[in-house]
Coordinates of N, CA and C in Angstrom, one line a residue:
M1 N -34.8 45.5 -13.6 CA -33.4 45.4 -13.5 C -32.7 45.1 -14.9
S2 N -33.4 44.3 -15.7 CA -32.9 43.9 -17.0 C -32.7 45.1 -17.9
D3 N -33.7 46.1 -17.8 CA -33.6 47.3 -18.6 C -32.3 48.1 -18.2
R4 N -32.0 48.1 -16.9 CA -30.8 48.9 -16.5 C -29.6 48.2 -17.1
I5 N -29.5 46.9 -17.0 CA -28.3 46.2 -17.5 C -28.2 46.4 -19.0
F6 N -29.4 46.3 -19.7 CA -29.4 46.6 -21.2 C -28.9 48.0 -21.5
G7 N -29.4 49.0 -20.7 CA -28.9 50.4 -20.9 C -27.5 50.6 -20.7
V8 N -26.9 50.0 -19.6 CA -25.5 50.1 -19.3 C -24.7 49.4 -20.4
V9 N -25.1 48.2 -20.9 CA -24.4 47.6 -22.0 C -24.4 48.5 -23.2
G10 N -25.5 49.1 -23.5 CA -25.6 50.0 -24.7 C -24.7 51.2 -24.5
L11 N -24.6 51.7 -23.3 CA -23.7 52.8 -23.1 C -22.3 52.4 -23.3
L12 N -21.9 51.2 -22.8 CA -20.5 50.8 -23.0 C -20.3 50.6 -24.5
L13 N -21.2 50.0 -25.3 CA -21.1 49.9 -26.7 C -20.9 51.2 -27.4
A14 N -21.7 52.2 -26.9 CA -21.6 53.6 -27.5 C -20.2 54.2 -27.3
V15 N -19.7 54.0 -26.1 CA -18.4 54.5 -25.8 C -17.3 53.8 -26.6
G16 N -17.4 52.5 -26.8 CA -16.5 51.8 -27.6 C -16.6 52.2 -29.0
F17 N -17.8 52.4 -29.5 CA -18.0 52.8 -30.9 C -17.4 54.2 -31.1
A18 N -17.6 55.1 -30.2 CA -17.0 56.4 -30.3 C -15.5 56.4 -30.3
I19 N -14.9 55.6 -29.4 CA -13.5 55.5 -29.4 C -13.0 54.9 -30.7
S20 N -13.6 53.9 -31.2 CA -13.2 53.3 -32.5 C -13.4 54.4 -33.7
A21 N -14.4 55.2 -33.6 CA -14.6 56.2 -34.6 C -13.5 57.3 -34.6
L22 N -13.2 57.6 -33.4 CA -12.1 58.6 -33.2 C -10.7 58.1 -33.7
A23 N -10.6 56.8 -33.7 CA -9.3 56.2 -34.1 C -9.2 56.1 -35.7
I24 N -10.3 56.5 -36.4 CA -10.2 56.4 -37.9 C -9.2 57.5 -38.4
E25 N -8.3 57.1 -39.2 CA -7.4 58.0 -39.8 C -8.0 58.7 -41.0
E26 N -7.9 60.0 -41.0 CA -8.4 60.8 -42.1 C -7.4 61.0 -43.2
S27 N -7.9 60.9 -44.4 CA -7.0 61.1 -45.5 C -7.0 62.6 -45.9
F28 N -6.0 63.1 -46.5 CA -6.0 64.5 -46.9 C -7.0 64.8 -48.0
L29 N -7.5 63.7 -48.6 CA -8.5 63.9 -49.7 C -10.0 63.8 -49.1
S30 N -10.2 63.7 -47.8 CA -11.5 63.5 -47.3 C -12.3 64.8 -47.4
D31 N -13.6 64.7 -47.4 CA -14.4 65.9 -47.5 C -14.5 66.7 -46.2
A32 N -15.2 67.7 -46.2 CA -15.3 68.6 -45.0 C -15.8 67.9 -43.8
V33 N -16.7 67.0 -43.9 CA -17.3 66.3 -42.8 C -16.3 65.2 -42.3
G34 N -15.7 64.5 -43.2 CA -14.8 63.5 -42.8 C -15.4 62.1 -42.4
P35 N -14.6 61.1 -42.3 CA -15.2 59.8 -42.1 C -15.6 59.5 -40.7
K36 N -15.3 60.4 -39.7 CA -15.7 60.2 -38.3 C -17.1 60.6 -38.0
A37 N -17.7 61.5 -38.8 CA -18.9 62.1 -38.4 C -20.1 61.1 -38.3
F38 N -20.3 60.2 -39.3 CA -21.4 59.3 -39.2 C -21.3 58.3 -38.0
P39 N -20.1 57.7 -37.8 CA -20.0 56.8 -36.7 C -20.2 57.5 -35.3
L40 N -19.7 58.8 -35.3 CA -19.9 59.5 -34.0 C -21.4 59.9 -33.8
I41 N -22.1 60.1 -34.9 CA -23.6 60.4 -34.7 C -24.3 59.1 -34.2
I42 N -23.9 58.0 -34.8 CA -24.5 56.7 -34.4 C -24.2 56.4 -32.9
A43 N -22.9 56.7 -32.5 CA -22.5 56.5 -31.1 C -23.3 57.4 -30.2
A44 N -23.5 58.6 -30.6 CA -24.3 59.6 -29.8 C -25.8 59.1 -29.6
I45 N -26.4 58.7 -30.7 CA -27.8 58.2 -30.7 C -27.9 57.0 -29.8
L46 N -26.9 56.0 -30.0 CA -26.9 54.8 -29.1 C -26.7 55.2 -27.7
G47 N -25.8 56.1 -27.4 CA -25.5 56.5 -26.0 C -26.7 57.2 -25.3
L48 N -27.4 58.1 -26.1 CA -28.6 58.8 -25.5 C -29.7 57.8 -25.3
S49 N -29.9 56.9 -26.2 CA -31.0 55.9 -26.1 C -30.7 55.0 -24.9
S50 N -29.5 54.5 -24.8 CA -29.1 53.6 -23.7 C -29.2 54.3 -22.4
A51 N -28.9 55.6 -22.3 CA -29.0 56.3 -21.0 C -30.4 56.4 -20.6
I52 N -31.3 56.7 -21.6 CA -32.7 56.8 -21.2 C -33.2 55.5 -20.7
I53 N -32.8 54.4 -21.4 CA -33.3 53.0 -21.0 C -32.8 52.7 -19.6
A54 N -31.5 53.1 -19.3 CA -30.9 52.8 -18.0 C -31.5 53.7 -16.9
L55 N -31.8 54.9 -17.2 CA -32.4 55.8 -16.2 C -33.9 55.7 -16.0
R56 N -34.6 55.3 -17.0 CA -36.0 55.2 -16.9 C -36.5 53.8 -17.3
P57 N -36.2 52.7 -16.6 CA -36.5 51.4 -17.0 C -38.0 51.1 -16.8
D58 N -38.5 50.1 -17.6 CA -39.9 49.7 -17.4 C -40.0 49.0 -16.0
A59 N -41.2 49.2 -15.4 CA -41.4 48.5 -14.1 C -41.5 47.0 -14.3
E60 N -42.2 46.6 -15.3 CA -42.4 45.2 -15.6 C -42.1 44.9 -17.0
P61 N -40.8 44.8 -17.3 CA -40.5 44.5 -18.7 C -40.9 43.1 -19.2
E62 N -41.4 43.0 -20.4 CA -41.8 41.7 -21.0 C -40.8 41.3 -22.0
W63 N -40.2 40.1 -21.7 CA -39.2 39.6 -22.6 C -39.9 38.7 -23.6
P64 N -39.5 38.7 -24.9 CA -40.1 37.8 -25.9 C -39.9 36.4 -25.6
A65 N -40.7 35.5 -26.2 CA -40.6 34.1 -26.0 C -39.3 33.6 -26.6
L66 N -38.9 32.4 -26.2 CA -37.6 31.9 -26.7 C -37.5 31.8 -28.2
G67 N -38.6 31.5 -28.8 CA -38.6 31.4 -30.3 C -38.3 32.7 -30.9
R68 N -38.8 33.8 -30.4 CA -38.5 35.1 -30.9 C -37.1 35.5 -30.7
L69 N -36.5 35.1 -29.5 CA -35.1 35.4 -29.3 C -34.2 34.7 -30.2
V70 N -34.6 33.5 -30.6 CA -33.8 32.7 -31.6 C -33.9 33.4 -32.9
E71 N -35.1 33.9 -33.3 CA -35.2 34.6 -34.6 C -34.3 35.9 -34.6
V72 N -34.3 36.6 -33.5 CA -33.4 37.8 -33.4 C -32.0 37.4 -33.5
G73 N -31.6 36.3 -32.8 CA -30.2 35.8 -32.9 C -29.9 35.4 -34.3
A74 N -30.8 34.8 -35.0 CA -30.6 34.4 -36.4 C -30.4 35.6 -37.3
A75 N -31.1 36.6 -37.1 CA -31.0 37.9 -37.8 C -29.6 38.5 -37.6
V76 N -29.2 38.4 -36.3 CA -27.8 39.0 -36.0 C -26.8 38.2 -36.8
V77 N -26.9 36.8 -36.8 CA -26.0 36.0 -37.5 C -26.0 36.3 -39.0
V78 N -27.1 36.5 -39.6 CA -27.2 36.9 -41.0 C -26.5 38.2 -41.2
L79 N -26.6 39.2 -40.3 CA -26.0 40.5 -40.5 C -24.5 40.4 -40.4
I80 N -24.0 39.5 -39.5 CA -22.6 39.3 -39.3 C -22.0 38.6 -40.6
L81 N -22.7 37.6 -41.1 CA -22.3 36.9 -42.3 C -22.3 37.9 -43.5
Y82 N -23.3 38.8 -43.5 CA -23.4 39.8 -44.5 C -22.1 40.7 -44.5
A83 N -21.7 41.1 -43.3 CA -20.5 42.0 -43.2 C -19.3 41.2 -43.6
E84 N -19.2 39.9 -43.3 CA -18.0 39.1 -43.7 C -18.0 38.8 -45.2
L85 N -19.2 38.5 -45.8 CA -19.2 38.1 -47.2 C -19.2 39.3 -48.1
L86 N -19.4 40.5 -47.6 CA -19.5 41.7 -48.5 C -18.3 41.8 -49.4
P87 N -17.1 41.7 -48.9 CA -15.9 41.9 -49.8 C -15.8 40.7 -50.7
V88 N -16.3 39.6 -50.4 CA -16.1 38.4 -51.2 C -17.2 38.3 -52.3
A89 N -18.5 38.5 -51.9 CA -19.6 38.4 -52.9 C -19.9 39.7 -53.5
G90 N -19.5 40.8 -52.9 CA -19.8 42.1 -53.5 C -21.1 42.6 -52.9
F91 N -21.3 43.9 -53.0 CA -22.5 44.6 -52.4 C -23.8 44.1 -52.9
V92 N -24.0 44.0 -54.2 CA -25.3 43.7 -54.8 C -25.7 42.3 -54.4
I93 N -24.8 41.3 -54.5 CA -25.2 39.9 -54.2 C -25.4 39.7 -52.7
A94 N -24.5 40.2 -51.9 CA -24.6 40.0 -50.4 C -25.8 40.7 -49.9
T95 N -26.1 41.9 -50.4 CA -27.3 42.7 -49.9 C -28.6 42.0 -50.3
A96 N -28.6 41.5 -51.5 CA -29.8 40.8 -52.0 C -30.1 39.6 -51.1
F97 N -29.1 38.8 -50.8 CA -29.3 37.6 -49.9 C -29.8 38.0 -48.5
A98 N -29.1 39.0 -47.9 CA -29.4 39.5 -46.6 C -30.8 40.1 -46.5
A99 N -31.1 40.9 -47.5 CA -32.5 41.6 -47.5 C -33.6 40.5 -47.8
T100 N -33.3 39.5 -48.6 CA -34.2 38.5 -48.9 C -34.6 37.7 -47.6
Y101 N -33.5 37.3 -46.8 CA -33.7 36.6 -45.6 C -34.5 37.5 -44.6
L102 N -34.1 38.7 -44.4 CA -34.8 39.6 -43.5 C -36.2 39.9 -43.9
A103 N -36.5 40.0 -45.1 CA -37.9 40.2 -45.6 C -38.7 38.9 -45.3
W104 N -38.1 37.8 -45.5 CA -38.8 36.5 -45.2 C -39.1 36.4 -43.7
R105 N -38.2 36.8 -42.9 CA -38.4 36.7 -41.4 C -39.5 37.8 -41.0
L106 N -39.6 38.8 -41.7 CA -40.6 39.8 -41.4 C -42.0 39.5 -41.9
G107 N -42.1 38.3 -42.6 CA -43.4 37.9 -43.0 C -43.8 37.9 -44.5
S108 N -42.9 38.2 -45.3 CA -43.1 38.2 -46.7 C -43.2 36.8 -47.2
G109 N -44.0 36.6 -48.3 CA -44.0 35.3 -48.9 C -42.8 35.0 -49.7
P110 N -42.6 33.8 -50.3 CA -41.4 33.4 -50.9 C -41.0 34.3 -52.1
I111 N -42.0 34.6 -53.0 CA -41.7 35.4 -54.2 C -41.5 36.9 -53.8
E112 N -42.4 37.3 -52.8 CA -42.2 38.7 -52.4 C -40.9 39.0 -51.8
C113 N -40.4 38.1 -50.9 CA -39.1 38.3 -50.2 C -38.0 38.3 -51.2
I114 N -38.0 37.5 -52.3 CA -37.0 37.5 -53.3 C -37.0 38.8 -54.0
L115 N -38.2 39.3 -54.4 CA -38.3 40.6 -55.1 C -37.9 41.7 -54.2
V116 N -38.2 41.7 -53.0 CA -37.8 42.7 -52.0 C -36.3 42.7 -51.9
G117 N -35.7 41.6 -51.8 CA -34.2 41.5 -51.6 C -33.5 42.0 -52.8
I118 N -33.9 41.6 -54.0 CA -33.3 42.1 -55.3 C -33.6 43.6 -55.5
G119 N -34.8 44.0 -55.2 CA -35.2 45.4 -55.4 C -34.4 46.3 -54.4
T120 N -34.3 45.9 -53.2 CA -33.5 46.6 -52.2 C -32.1 46.8 -52.6
S121 N -31.5 45.7 -53.0 CA -30.1 45.6 -53.3 C -29.8 46.5 -54.5
L122 N -30.6 46.4 -55.6 CA -30.4 47.2 -56.8 C -30.7 48.7 -56.5
G123 N -31.8 48.9 -55.7 CA -32.1 50.3 -55.4 C -31.0 51.0 -54.7
I124 N -30.5 50.4 -53.7 CA -29.4 51.0 -52.9 C -28.2 51.2 -53.8
Y125 N -27.9 50.2 -54.6 CA -26.7 50.3 -55.5 C -26.9 51.5 -56.5
V126 N -28.1 51.6 -57.1 CA -28.3 52.8 -58.0 C -28.1 54.1 -57.3
I127 N -28.7 54.2 -56.1 CA -28.6 55.5 -55.4 C -27.2 55.8 -54.9
F128 N -26.6 54.8 -54.2 CA -25.3 55.1 -53.6 C -24.2 55.1 -54.6
H129 N -24.2 54.2 -55.6 CA -23.1 54.0 -56.5 C -23.2 54.9 -57.7
L130 N -24.4 54.7 -58.4 CA -24.5 55.4 -59.7 C -24.9 56.9 -59.5
V131 N -25.8 57.2 -58.6 CA -26.2 58.6 -58.4 C -25.2 59.4 -57.6
L132 N -24.8 58.8 -56.4 CA -24.0 59.6 -55.5 C -22.5 59.3 -55.7
G133 N -22.2 58.3 -56.5 CA -20.8 58.0 -56.8 C -19.9 57.4 -55.7
L134 N -20.6 56.8 -54.8 CA -19.8 56.2 -53.7 C -19.4 54.8 -54.1
S135 N -18.2 54.4 -53.6 CA -17.7 53.0 -54.0 C -18.3 52.0 -53.1
L136 N -18.8 50.9 -53.7 CA -19.3 49.8 -52.9 C -18.5 48.6 -53.2
A137 N -18.6 47.6 -52.4 CA -17.8 46.4 -52.6 C -18.1 45.7 -53.9
K138 N -17.1 45.5 -54.7 CA -17.3 44.8 -56.0 C -17.2 43.3 -55.8
G139 N -18.1 42.6 -56.4 CA -18.1 41.2 -56.3 C -17.5 40.5 -57.5
P140 N -17.7 39.2 -57.6 CA -17.1 38.4 -58.7 C -17.6 38.9 -60.1
L141 N -18.8 39.5 -60.1 CA -19.4 40.0 -61.4 C -18.9 41.4 -61.8
G142 N -18.2 42.0 -60.9 CA -17.6 43.3 -61.2 C -18.5 44.5 -60.8
F143 N -19.6 44.2 -60.1 CA -20.4 45.4 -59.6 C -20.9 45.1 -58.2

């Protein structure tokens, strides 16, 4: 029963996401694909996945222990804080902190998770901003 509820909630989220994506106003300077394409693809994948979960649930689903659910909740909180702090701290700083925390929760050691966080942040910055020319949130340091 829980899988069906999860699937239906996912379907509702996908519909809401698609409606939000369709409400995006396009600029006359947008490219051929436009800003709606990526969110609509994500909505479609979420909708299909949720439909499969709702229509073909596990007979005996196993829920994680309470400690694991708390860890998942903490990761969600970190991602929400990441989205909120992105315009304030900038892409590089916010991404470094979020990636460091997530690497730590995935089992990296203290030095490893810091290196992964910084490497992930700088790597994405180089690819998306310097190579592809996409604009990312600038922080107090100007990048």
